[in-house]
mmCIF file of C-alpha atoms in Angstrom:
data_model
loop_
_atom_site.group_PDB
_atom_site.id
_atom_site.type_symbol
_atom_site.label_atom_id
_atom_site.label_comp_id
_atom_site.label_asym_id
_atom_site.label_seq_id
_atom_site.Cartn_x
_atom_site.Cartn_y
_atom_site.Cartn_z
ATOM 1 C CA MET A 242 -65.759 -103.073 3.611
ATOM 2 C CA TRP A 243 -67.974 -102.508 6.918
ATOM 3 C CA PHE A 244 -67.945 -99.335 8.431
ATOM 4 C CA LYS A 245 -67.049 -99.978 12.209
ATOM 5 C CA ASN A 246 -68.081 -96.474 13.194
ATOM 6 C CA LEU A 247 -70.834 -93.671 11.691
ATOM 7 C CA GLN A 248 -69.846 -90.536 12.596
ATOM 8 C CA ILE A 249 -73.235 -88.754 10.433
ATOM 9 C CA TYR A 250 -73.405 -85.296 8.836
ATOM 10 C CA ARG A 251 -76.020 -83.400 6.405
ATOM 11 C CA LEU A 252 -75.502 -82.942 2.583
ATOM 12 C CA PRO A 253 -78.465 -81.616 0.967
ATOM 13 C CA ALA A 254 -80.611 -84.530 -0.839
ATOM 14 C CA PRO A 255 -79.754 -85.186 -3.571
ATOM 15 C CA TRP A 256 -76.198 -83.906 -3.197
ATOM 16 C CA PRO A 257 -75.362 -83.584 -7.537
ATOM 17 C CA MET A 258 -71.739 -85.034 -7.117
ATOM 18 C CA THR A 259 -70.071 -87.642 -9.362
ATOM 19 C CA PRO A 260 -67.328 -90.176 -8.524
ATOM 20 C CA GLU A 261 -64.835 -87.878 -11.417
ATOM 21 C CA GLY A 262 -66.401 -84.543 -10.537
ATOM 22 C CA LEU A 263 -65.556 -85.975 -6.459
ATOM 23 C CA ASP A 264 -62.077 -87.118 -7.996
ATOM 24 C CA GLU A 265 -61.305 -83.598 -9.835
ATOM 25 C CA LEU A 266 -61.972 -81.549 -6.225
ATOM 26 C CA LEU A 267 -59.883 -84.694 -4.644
ATOM 27 C CA ARG A 268 -56.345 -84.317 -7.189
ATOM 28 C CA PRO A 269 -54.899 -81.368 -5.653
ATOM 29 C CA GLN A 270 -54.614 -82.816 -2.076
ATOM 30 C CA VAL A 271 -53.150 -86.203 -3.538
ATOM 31 C CA PHE A 272 -51.165 -88.339 -0.514
ATOM 32 C CA ALA A 273 -47.542 -89.247 -1.866
ATOM 33 C CA PRO A 274 -44.984 -90.180 1.264
ATOM 34 C CA GLY A 275 -43.193 -87.583 3.453
ATOM 35 C CA SER A 276 -39.764 -86.829 3.274
ATOM 36 C CA SER A 277 -37.631 -87.629 5.816
ATOM 37 C CA LEU A 278 -37.995 -84.744 7.665
ATOM 38 C CA GLU A 279 -41.655 -84.594 7.792
ATOM 39 C CA LEU A 280 -43.444 -85.829 10.809
ATOM 40 C CA GLN A 281 -46.435 -86.419 9.218
ATOM 41 C CA THR A 282 -48.281 -85.756 6.043
ATOM 42 C CA GLN A 283 -51.952 -86.401 4.988
ATOM 43 C CA GLY A 284 -53.547 -86.886 1.667
ATOM 44 C CA TRP A 285 -56.200 -88.341 -0.550
ATOM 45 C CA ALA A 286 -55.945 -91.888 -1.729
ATOM 46 C CA PRO A 287 -57.644 -94.109 -3.999
ATOM 47 C CA PRO A 288 -60.297 -96.416 -1.644
ATOM 48 C CA LEU A 289 -60.263 -99.200 -4.272
ATOM 49 C CA GLU A 290 -56.869 -100.950 -4.205
ATOM 50 C CA ASN A 291 -55.188 -100.375 -7.202
ATOM 51 C CA GLY A 292 -57.930 -97.892 -8.545
ATOM 52 C CA SER A 293 -56.772 -94.727 -9.700
ATOM 53 C CA LEU A 294 -60.180 -92.539 -8.707
ATOM 54 C CA LEU A 295 -60.119 -90.717 -5.578
ATOM 55 C CA ALA A 296 -63.590 -90.936 -5.575
ATOM 56 C CA HIS A 297 -65.298 -94.892 -5.724
ATOM 57 C CA GLY A 298 -69.076 -94.610 -6.617
ATOM 58 C CA VAL A 299 -71.868 -97.244 -6.623
ATOM 59 C CA ASN A 300 -75.152 -95.808 -7.957
ATOM 60 C CA GLY A 301 -74.391 -92.910 -5.950
ATOM 61 C CA GLN A 302 -72.501 -93.597 -3.497
ATOM 62 C CA LEU A 303 -69.547 -92.222 -2.858
ATOM 63 C CA LEU A 304 -66.162 -94.066 -0.919
ATOM 64 C CA ILE A 305 -63.364 -91.487 -0.282
ATOM 65 C CA THR A 306 -59.789 -92.219 1.714
ATOM 66 C CA LEU A 307 -58.505 -89.614 3.512
ATOM 67 C CA ARG A 308 -54.175 -91.366 4.408
ATOM 68 C CA THR A 309 -52.182 -90.415 7.037
ATOM 69 C CA GLU A 310 -48.342 -90.719 7.327
ATOM 70 C CA LYS A 311 -46.678 -90.670 10.572
ATOM 71 C CA LYS A 312 -43.306 -91.182 12.138
ATOM 72 C CA LEU A 313 -42.910 -92.854 14.637
ATOM 73 C CA LEU A 314 -40.422 -90.651 17.226
ATOM 74 C CA PRO A 315 -41.615 -90.812 21.194
ATOM 75 C CA THR A 316 -41.005 -87.751 23.330
ATOM 76 C CA THR A 317 -39.146 -89.949 25.511
ATOM 77 C CA VAL A 318 -36.532 -91.212 23.189
ATOM 78 C CA ILE A 319 -36.136 -87.248 21.861
ATOM 79 C CA ASN A 320 -35.817 -86.173 25.814
ATOM 80 C CA GLN A 321 -32.945 -89.337 26.644
ATOM 81 C CA VAL A 322 -31.063 -87.733 23.659
ATOM 82 C CA ALA A 323 -31.284 -84.362 24.654
ATOM 83 C CA LYS A 324 -30.433 -85.838 27.935
ATOM 84 C CA ALA A 325 -26.856 -86.622 26.841
ATOM 85 C CA LYS A 326 -26.512 -84.390 24.556
ATOM 86 C CA ALA A 327 -26.686 -81.528 27.151
ATOM 87 C CA GLN A 328 -24.642 -83.930 29.206
ATOM 88 C CA GLU A 329 -21.819 -82.653 26.682
ATOM 89 C CA ILE A 330 -22.357 -79.205 26.020
ATOM 90 C CA GLU A 331 -22.351 -78.574 29.965
ATOM 91 C CA GLU A 332 -18.784 -80.604 29.714
ATOM 92 C CA GLN A 333 -17.298 -78.468 26.877
ATOM 93 C CA GLN A 334 -18.586 -75.432 28.129
ATOM 94 C CA GLY A 335 -18.843 -75.395 32.049
ATOM 95 C CA PHE A 336 -22.275 -74.854 32.990
ATOM 96 C CA LYS A 337 -25.669 -76.211 32.110
ATOM 97 C CA PRO A 338 -27.550 -75.191 29.084
ATOM 98 C CA GLY A 339 -30.327 -72.858 29.780
ATOM 99 C CA ARG A 340 -33.940 -73.414 28.763
ATOM 100 C CA LYS A 341 -33.475 -71.496 25.069
ATOM 101 C CA GLN A 342 -30.350 -73.702 24.765
ATOM 102 C CA MET A 343 -33.007 -76.777 25.558
ATOM 103 C CA LYS A 344 -35.211 -75.940 23.094
ATOM 104 C CA GLU A 345 -32.740 -75.930 20.343
ATOM 105 C CA ILE A 346 -31.100 -79.048 21.854
ATOM 106 C CA LYS A 347 -34.224 -81.245 21.071
ATOM 107 C CA GLU A 348 -35.195 -79.207 17.648
ATOM 108 C CA ASN A 349 -31.619 -80.192 16.400
ATOM 109 C CA VAL A 350 -32.235 -83.832 18.060
ATOM 110 C CA LYS A 351 -35.812 -84.279 16.364
ATOM 111 C CA GLU A 352 -34.103 -83.296 13.645
ATOM 112 C CA THR A 353 -31.529 -85.874 13.180
ATOM 113 C CA LEU A 354 -33.924 -88.523 14.381
ATOM 114 C CA LEU A 355 -36.593 -88.378 11.883
ATOM 115 C CA PRO A 356 -34.714 -89.535 9.193
ATOM 116 C CA ARG A 357 -34.020 -92.853 10.648
ATOM 117 C CA ALA A 358 -37.984 -92.901 12.265
ATOM 118 C CA PHE A 359 -40.634 -95.514 11.355
ATOM 119 C CA SER A 360 -43.642 -94.768 9.793
ATOM 120 C CA ILE A 361 -46.908 -95.832 9.836
ATOM 121 C CA LEU A 362 -49.838 -95.391 7.674
ATOM 122 C CA ARG A 363 -53.276 -94.995 8.796
ATOM 123 C CA ASP A 364 -56.724 -94.755 6.467
ATOM 124 C CA THR A 365 -59.577 -93.120 7.416
ATOM 125 C CA ARG A 366 -62.872 -93.447 5.604
ATOM 126 C CA ALA A 367 -65.870 -91.599 4.441
ATOM 127 C CA TRP A 368 -68.577 -92.311 2.920
ATOM 128 C CA ILE A 369 -71.858 -89.915 1.306
ATOM 129 C CA ASP A 370 -74.829 -90.770 -0.120
ATOM 130 C CA THR A 371 -75.661 -88.348 -2.748
ATOM 131 C CA ARG A 372 -79.014 -89.407 -2.745
ATOM 132 C CA ASN A 373 -80.648 -89.244 0.209
ATOM 133 C CA GLY A 374 -77.513 -86.985 2.146
ATOM 134 C CA TRP A 375 -75.341 -88.157 4.566
ATOM 135 C CA LEU A 376 -72.135 -88.006 4.964
ATOM 136 C CA CYS A 377 -70.696 -90.505 7.254
ATOM 137 C CA ILE A 378 -66.982 -90.965 8.927
ATOM 138 C CA ASP A 379 -65.789 -94.170 10.202
ATOM 139 C CA ALA A 380 -63.559 -92.661 13.164
ATOM 140 C CA SER A 381 -64.640 -93.262 16.633
ATOM 141 C CA SER A 382 -62.909 -89.788 17.659
ATOM 142 C CA ALA A 383 -64.103 -86.617 16.969
ATOM 143 C CA ALA A 384 -60.734 -86.156 16.543
ATOM 144 C CA ARG A 385 -59.618 -87.935 13.320
ATOM 145 C CA CYS A 386 -63.029 -86.904 12.212
ATOM 146 C CA ASP A 387 -61.777 -82.913 11.690
ATOM 147 C CA GLU A 388 -58.990 -83.716 9.946
ATOM 148 C CA LEU A 389 -60.577 -85.175 7.171
ATOM 149 C CA LEU A 390 -63.659 -82.838 7.138
ATOM 150 C CA GLN A 391 -60.514 -79.928 7.270
ATOM 151 C CA LEU A 392 -59.157 -81.404 4.317
ATOM 152 C CA LEU A 393 -62.820 -82.233 2.491
ATOM 153 C CA ASN A 394 -63.535 -78.001 3.037
ATOM 154 C CA ARG A 395 -60.401 -76.959 1.360
ATOM 155 C CA ALA A 396 -60.779 -79.348 -1.653
ATOM 156 C CA ILE A 397 -64.322 -78.312 -2.155
ATOM 157 C CA ASP A 398 -65.651 -74.818 -2.297
ATOM 158 C CA LYS A 399 -68.849 -73.673 -0.230
ATOM 159 C CA PHE A 400 -69.041 -77.766 1.057
ATOM 160 C CA PRO A 401 -73.204 -77.903 1.878
ATOM 161 C CA LEU A 402 -71.966 -79.772 5.381
ATOM 162 C CA ALA A 403 -73.985 -79.475 8.352
ATOM 163 C CA ASN A 404 -74.461 -81.008 11.644
ATOM 164 C CA LEU A 405 -77.013 -83.657 11.716
ATOM 165 C CA HIS A 406 -79.813 -82.775 14.543
ATOM 166 C CA VAL A 407 -82.862 -84.109 16.178
ATOM 167 C CA GLN A 408 -85.936 -83.350 17.363
ATOM 168 C CA THR A 409 -85.053 -85.573 20.845
ATOM 169 C CA SER A 410 -81.423 -85.936 22.195
ATOM 170 C CA PRO A 411 -80.130 -89.243 22.496
ATOM 171 C CA ALA A 412 -79.424 -89.216 26.212
ATOM 172 C CA ALA A 413 -83.261 -88.224 26.605
ATOM 173 C CA ALA A 414 -84.592 -91.075 24.311
ATOM 174 C CA MET A 415 -82.091 -93.685 25.507
ATOM 175 C CA THR A 416 -83.061 -92.803 29.071
ATOM 176 C CA GLU A 417 -87.208 -93.086 28.460
ATOM 177 C CA TRP A 418 -85.976 -96.329 26.099
ATOM 178 C CA LEU A 419 -84.494 -98.211 29.121
ATOM 179 C CA ALA A 420 -87.035 -96.501 31.889
ATOM 180 C CA GLY A 421 -90.010 -97.863 29.898
ATOM 181 C CA GLY A 422 -88.450 -101.840 28.997
ATOM 182 C CA GLU A 423 -88.901 -101.055 25.303
ATOM 183 C CA ALA A 424 -86.998 -100.080 22.312
ATOM 184 C CA PRO A 425 -88.152 -98.161 19.450
ATOM 185 C CA ALA A 426 -90.031 -99.806 16.532
ATOM 186 C CA ASN A 427 -87.661 -101.879 14.649
ATOM 187 C CA PHE A 428 -84.804 -102.054 17.410
ATOM 188 C CA THR A 429 -84.056 -104.276 20.163
ATOM 189 C CA ILE A 430 -81.906 -103.307 23.261
ATOM 190 C CA ASP A 431 -78.772 -105.161 24.337
ATOM 191 C CA GLN A 432 -76.323 -105.603 27.027
ATOM 192 C CA ASP A 433 -73.780 -103.170 27.145
ATOM 193 C CA THR A 434 -75.043 -99.603 28.613
ATOM 194 C CA GLU A 435 -73.792 -96.607 30.360
ATOM 195 C CA LEU A 436 -75.577 -94.209 32.683
ATOM 196 C CA ARG A 437 -73.768 -91.166 33.610
ATOM 197 C CA SER A 438 -74.607 -88.618 36.302
ATOM 198 C CA THR A 439 -75.447 -84.475 35.220
ATOM 199 C CA GLY A 440 -73.895 -83.460 38.160
ATOM 200 C CA GLU A 441 -70.722 -82.133 38.388
ATOM 201 C CA GLY A 442 -69.063 -85.481 39.690
ATOM 202 C CA ARG A 443 -70.068 -87.067 36.485
ATOM 203 C CA ALA A 444 -70.615 -90.358 38.219
ATOM 204 C CA THR A 445 -70.850 -93.144 35.288
ATOM 205 C CA VAL A 446 -72.167 -97.054 35.692
ATOM 206 C CA ARG A 447 -71.183 -99.463 32.938
ATOM 207 C CA TYR A 448 -73.085 -102.592 32.411
ATOM 208 C CA VAL A 449 -71.050 -105.084 29.847
ATOM 209 C CA ARG A 450 -72.651 -107.897 28.881
ATOM 210 C CA GLN A 451 -75.359 -107.359 31.408
ATOM 211 C CA SER A 452 -79.188 -106.822 31.380
ATOM 212 C CA ILE A 453 -79.714 -104.049 33.305
ATOM 213 C CA GLU A 454 -82.593 -104.409 35.933
ATOM 214 C CA ALA A 455 -85.646 -102.021 35.441
ATOM 215 C CA GLU A 456 -85.293 -101.424 38.974
ATOM 216 C CA ASP A 457 -81.710 -100.057 38.637
ATOM 217 C CA VAL A 458 -82.818 -98.103 35.828
ATOM 218 C CA ARG A 459 -85.041 -96.577 38.490
ATOM 219 C CA ARG A 460 -82.606 -96.011 41.233
ATOM 220 C CA HIS A 461 -80.017 -94.948 38.239
ATOM 221 C CA ILE A 462 -82.737 -91.767 37.204
ATOM 222 C CA GLU A 463 -83.473 -91.002 40.372
ATOM 223 C CA ALA A 464 -79.862 -90.523 41.219
ATOM 224 C CA GLY A 465 -79.923 -87.964 38.475
ATOM 225 C CA LYS A 466 -78.102 -89.901 35.623
ATOM 226 C CA GLN A 467 -79.079 -91.051 31.839
ATOM 227 C CA CYS A 468 -78.318 -93.084 29.682
ATOM 228 C CA THR A 469 -75.117 -92.074 27.266
ATOM 229 C CA ARG A 470 -74.575 -95.495 25.608
ATOM 230 C CA LEU A 471 -76.910 -98.446 25.007
ATOM 231 C CA ALA A 472 -75.979 -101.157 22.357
ATOM 232 C CA MET A 473 -79.161 -101.817 20.296
ATOM 233 C CA THR A 474 -79.784 -104.261 17.496
ATOM 234 C CA TRP A 475 -81.943 -103.173 14.131
ATOM 235 C CA ALA A 476 -84.213 -105.034 11.777
ATOM 236 C CA ASP A 477 -82.072 -108.296 13.318
ATOM 237 C CA ARG A 478 -79.541 -107.592 10.666
ATOM 238 C CA ILE A 479 -76.844 -105.233 12.821
ATOM 239 C CA SER A 480 -76.215 -104.109 16.328
ATOM 240 C CA PHE A 481 -74.694 -101.517 17.323
ATOM 241 C CA VAL A 482 -74.237 -98.975 19.883
ATOM 242 C CA LEU A 483 -75.562 -95.697 20.178
ATOM 243 C CA SER A 484 -73.691 -92.981 22.156
ATOM 244 C CA GLU A 485 -75.044 -89.439 23.524
ATOM 245 C CA SER A 486 -73.456 -87.437 20.792
ATOM 246 C CA LEU A 487 -75.722 -89.607 17.595
ATOM 247 C CA ALA A 488 -72.326 -91.403 16.780
ATOM 248 C CA ILE A 489 -73.107 -95.108 16.060
ATOM 249 C CA LYS A 490 -70.276 -97.163 16.947
ATOM 250 C CA ARG A 491 -69.214 -100.831 17.319
ATOM 251 C CA ILE A 492 -71.195 -101.940 14.189
ATOM 252 C CA ALA A 493 -71.764 -105.325 12.942
ATOM 253 C CA PRO A 494 -73.498 -107.003 10.022
ATOM 254 C CA LEU A 495 -75.675 -109.770 11.599
ATOM 255 C CA ASP A 496 -75.539 -113.361 10.169
ATOM 256 C CA VAL A 497 -78.514 -112.882 7.945
ATOM 257 C CA LEU A 498 -76.431 -109.898 6.070
ATOM 258 C CA LYS A 499 -73.113 -111.894 5.804
ATOM 259 C CA GLU A 500 -75.590 -114.937 4.530
ATOM 260 C CA ASN A 501 -76.715 -112.242 1.354
ATOM 261 C CA ALA A 502 -72.975 -111.165 0.257
ATOM 262 C CA ASP A 503 -72.986 -111.237 -3.467
ATOM 263 C CA ALA A 504 -71.295 -115.108 -3.971
ATOM 264 C CA LEU A 505 -71.545 -113.711 -7.662
ATOM 265 C CA ALA A 506 -68.219 -111.690 -7.832
ATOM 266 C CA GLN A 507 -66.013 -112.903 -9.899
ATOM 267 C CA ASN A 508 -63.342 -110.783 -8.992
ATOM 268 C CA ASP A 509 -62.045 -108.356 -6.169
ATOM 269 C CA ALA A 510 -63.082 -105.647 -7.969
ATOM 270 C CA GLU A 511 -66.855 -106.588 -8.025
ATOM 271 C CA ARG A 512 -66.842 -108.044 -4.746
ATOM 272 C CA PHE A 513 -65.762 -104.625 -2.902
ATOM 273 C CA ASP A 514 -68.803 -102.855 -4.834
ATOM 274 C CA ALA A 515 -71.006 -105.439 -3.625
ATOM 275 C CA ASP A 516 -69.946 -104.993 -0.299
ATOM 276 C CA PHE A 517 -70.516 -101.848 -0.378
ATOM 277 C CA THR A 518 -73.216 -101.310 -2.075
ATOM 278 C CA LEU A 519 -75.087 -104.283 0.926
ATOM 279 C CA MET A 520 -73.249 -102.024 3.648
ATOM 280 C CA SER A 521 -74.444 -98.414 1.795
ATOM 281 C CA GLY A 522 -77.757 -99.949 1.320
ATOM 282 C CA GLU A 523 -78.041 -101.207 4.905
ATOM 283 C CA LEU A 524 -76.730 -98.161 7.109
ATOM 284 C CA ALA A 525 -78.812 -95.771 4.893
ATOM 285 C CA LYS A 526 -81.987 -97.500 6.070
ATOM 286 C CA LEU A 527 -80.716 -97.511 10.093
ATOM 287 C CA ILE A 528 -79.885 -94.218 9.980
ATOM 288 C CA ALA A 529 -83.221 -93.359 8.479
ATOM 289 C CA ASP A 530 -84.836 -95.196 11.609
ATOM 290 C CA VAL A 531 -82.352 -93.755 14.358
ATOM 291 C CA VAL A 532 -83.601 -90.187 13.316
ATOM 292 C CA ASP A 533 -87.065 -91.566 13.277
ATOM 293 C CA ALA A 534 -86.877 -92.987 16.239
ATOM 294 C CA LEU A 535 -85.242 -89.595 17.985
ATOM 295 C CA GLY A 536 -87.809 -87.832 16.592
ATOM 296 C CA GLY A 537 -87.048 -87.030 12.918
ATOM 297 C CA GLU A 538 -84.867 -84.219 11.726
ATOM 298 C CA ALA A 539 -85.017 -80.876 13.928
ATOM 299 C CA PRO A 540 -86.990 -78.325 10.956
ATOM 300 C CA SER A 541 -85.068 -75.926 10.448
ATOM 301 C CA MET A 542 -81.646 -77.724 9.564
ATOM 302 C CA ARG A 543 -83.689 -79.681 6.917
#
């Protein structure tokens, strides 16, 4: 259940949306397996296994899932088959196929191979905190976020989503924390760090599972580098990596949270709700503290 990443966006707080209302909006784009000739298909799937609603809700927290089905048809395979086909055609017509003909050959090969290609399913989840006005996507790349947001914007007319802006850039703040050897309140600095030059060369230094000495920090800063990734722990409850883009990655609940998991759940559905409630409650507090540590939100974005 726990998200591994948070790509964070702003919504009005509170945002008046219910699971039933969101389900109705997403329903026209419900996921359906693609035909044998479709390379990729996307749509909304129930977040809860065997569930009926496309938006699962608990106490103002919503969970949605974008499902993607993609056929595995490597370009190398297409090129190999097309090359063999081109040789056959060359023997028949007495000269090599031209560029236009080769393009047609590859398209025909692709259409022939596509029905036999294997399919893989990939889910991208998003959590919506309607009370505090957050939309968070569990994705490590901007491309996967864009896929989900494009489909969500089509489903919700005039979707009131905005990027999250803070007073102090994460890179500047993380560099200051490292230089001063002190994390902001409620946080501790862990052992993974990345510093990158702001110059053309973009020279990068990474410390993995290794503490960085104060002298090394000063030397790198004087050389024009800034901290672009910093591993931290929040309130002895969650470890994570903060990036220069304000993405929170490699999220891991610590033992104190695992011990608090609801042992009274009677079935999978109750356990799912208990885990979702715990995760959303903790991550909402983490986001608030991260924003505060970065000087708060920019007034123009409130």
